[in-house]
């Protein structure tokens, strides 16, 4: 089965309504951004991001690579919907909440 056949819990709530094209984009983002990182990789990205605290664009680009904490990811989904978190790394959140993302 494809990812499109396994839409996450709450996919049909008003906050998560998407066209089929938007769902395709969402699942493409999951493949692109949900990368399991080692502690060393996380530390490296974190240290590099600290070099760009005054450059919001570069800082956000780097920190979006870091896995969101599961509690933060599920809260963001509930408050802002799946579209708002599609460009973030949800790899750890998907382990804790496998049916939510």
Coordinates of C-alpha atoms in Angstrom, one line a residue:
X1 CA 0.0 0.0 0.0
X2 CA 1.1 3.5 -0.6
X3 CA 1.4 6.3 1.9
X4 CA -1.7 8.0 0.4
X5 CA -3.7 5.0 1.6
X6 CA -2.4 5.5 5.1
X7 CA -3.3 9.1 5.9
X8 CA -2.6 10.0 9.5
X9 CA -5.2 10.1 12.3
X10 CA -7.2 13.2 12.0
X11 CA -6.7 13.6 8.3
X12 CA -10.3 14.4 7.8
X13 CA -10.6 17.1 10.5
X14 CA -11.1 20.6 9.1
X15 CA -7.6 21.7 10.2
X16 CA -6.0 18.9 8.2
X17 CA -8.1 19.1 5.0
X18 CA -6.0 18.9 1.9
X19 CA -6.4 18.2 -1.8
X20 CA -4.9 15.0 -3.2
X21 CA -2.1 17.1 -4.6
X22 CA -1.4 18.6 -1.1
X23 CA -1.4 15.1 0.3
X24 CA 1.1 14.0 -2.3
X25 CA 3.3 17.0 -1.3
X26 CA 2.8 16.1 2.4
X27 CA 4.0 12.5 1.9
X28 CA 6.9 13.7 -0.3
X29 CA 7.9 15.9 2.6
X30 CA 7.8 13.0 5.0
X31 CA 10.2 11.1 2.7
X32 CA 12.5 14.1 2.3
X33 CA 12.6 15.4 5.9
X34 CA 12.0 12.4 8.2
X35 CA 15.6 11.4 8.5
X36 CA 16.8 9.5 11.5
X37 CA 19.9 11.3 12.9
X38 CA 22.5 10.0 15.3
X39 CA 23.3 12.0 18.4
X40 CA 26.5 13.2 16.7
X41 CA 24.6 14.5 13.7
X42 CA 22.2 16.3 16.0
X43 CA 25.0 17.8 17.9
X44 CA 26.8 18.9 14.7
X45 CA 23.6 20.6 13.3
X46 CA 22.9 22.2 16.6
X47 CA 26.4 23.7 16.9
X48 CA 26.3 24.9 13.3
X49 CA 22.9 26.5 13.8
X50 CA 24.3 28.5 16.8
X51 CA 26.5 30.3 14.3
X52 CA 23.4 31.7 12.7
X53 CA 21.4 33.0 15.6
X54 CA 21.3 36.5 14.0
X55 CA 20.4 35.1 10.5
X56 CA 16.9 33.7 11.0
X57 CA 16.6 32.2 7.5
X58 CA 19.8 30.1 7.9
X59 CA 19.0 29.2 11.5
X60 CA 15.6 27.9 10.6
X61 CA 16.9 26.0 7.6
X62 CA 19.3 24.1 9.8
X63 CA 17.1 23.6 12.8
X64 CA 14.2 22.2 10.7
X65 CA 16.6 19.3 10.0
X66 CA 16.5 18.4 13.7
X67 CA 13.8 15.9 14.8
X68 CA 11.0 17.6 16.6
X69 CA 10.3 16.4 20.1
X70 CA 7.3 14.1 20.0
X71 CA 5.2 16.2 22.4
X72 CA 5.9 19.4 20.4
X73 CA 5.1 17.6 17.1
X74 CA 1.7 16.3 18.3
X75 CA 0.8 19.6 19.9
X76 CA 1.7 21.5 16.7
X77 CA -0.4 19.1 14.7
X78 CA -3.4 19.6 17.1
X79 CA -3.1 23.4 17.1
X80 CA -1.9 24.2 13.6
X81 CA -2.6 21.1 11.5
X82 CA -0.4 18.8 9.4
X83 CA 0.4 21.5 6.8
X84 CA 2.2 23.6 9.4
X85 CA 4.6 20.9 10.3
X86 CA 5.1 19.3 6.9
X87 CA 8.6 20.7 6.4
X88 CA 10.0 19.5 9.7
X89 CA 11.8 16.2 10.7
X90 CA 9.1 14.1 12.4
X91 CA 11.3 10.9 12.5
X92 CA 11.2 10.6 16.3
X93 CA 7.6 11.8 16.7
X94 CA 6.5 9.0 14.2
X95 CA 8.2 6.4 16.4
X96 CA 6.2 7.6 19.5
X97 CA 3.0 8.4 17.6
X98 CA 3.1 6.1 14.5
X99 CA -0.4 6.8 13.4
X100 CA -0.4 10.6 13.8
X101 CA 2.0 11.7 11.1

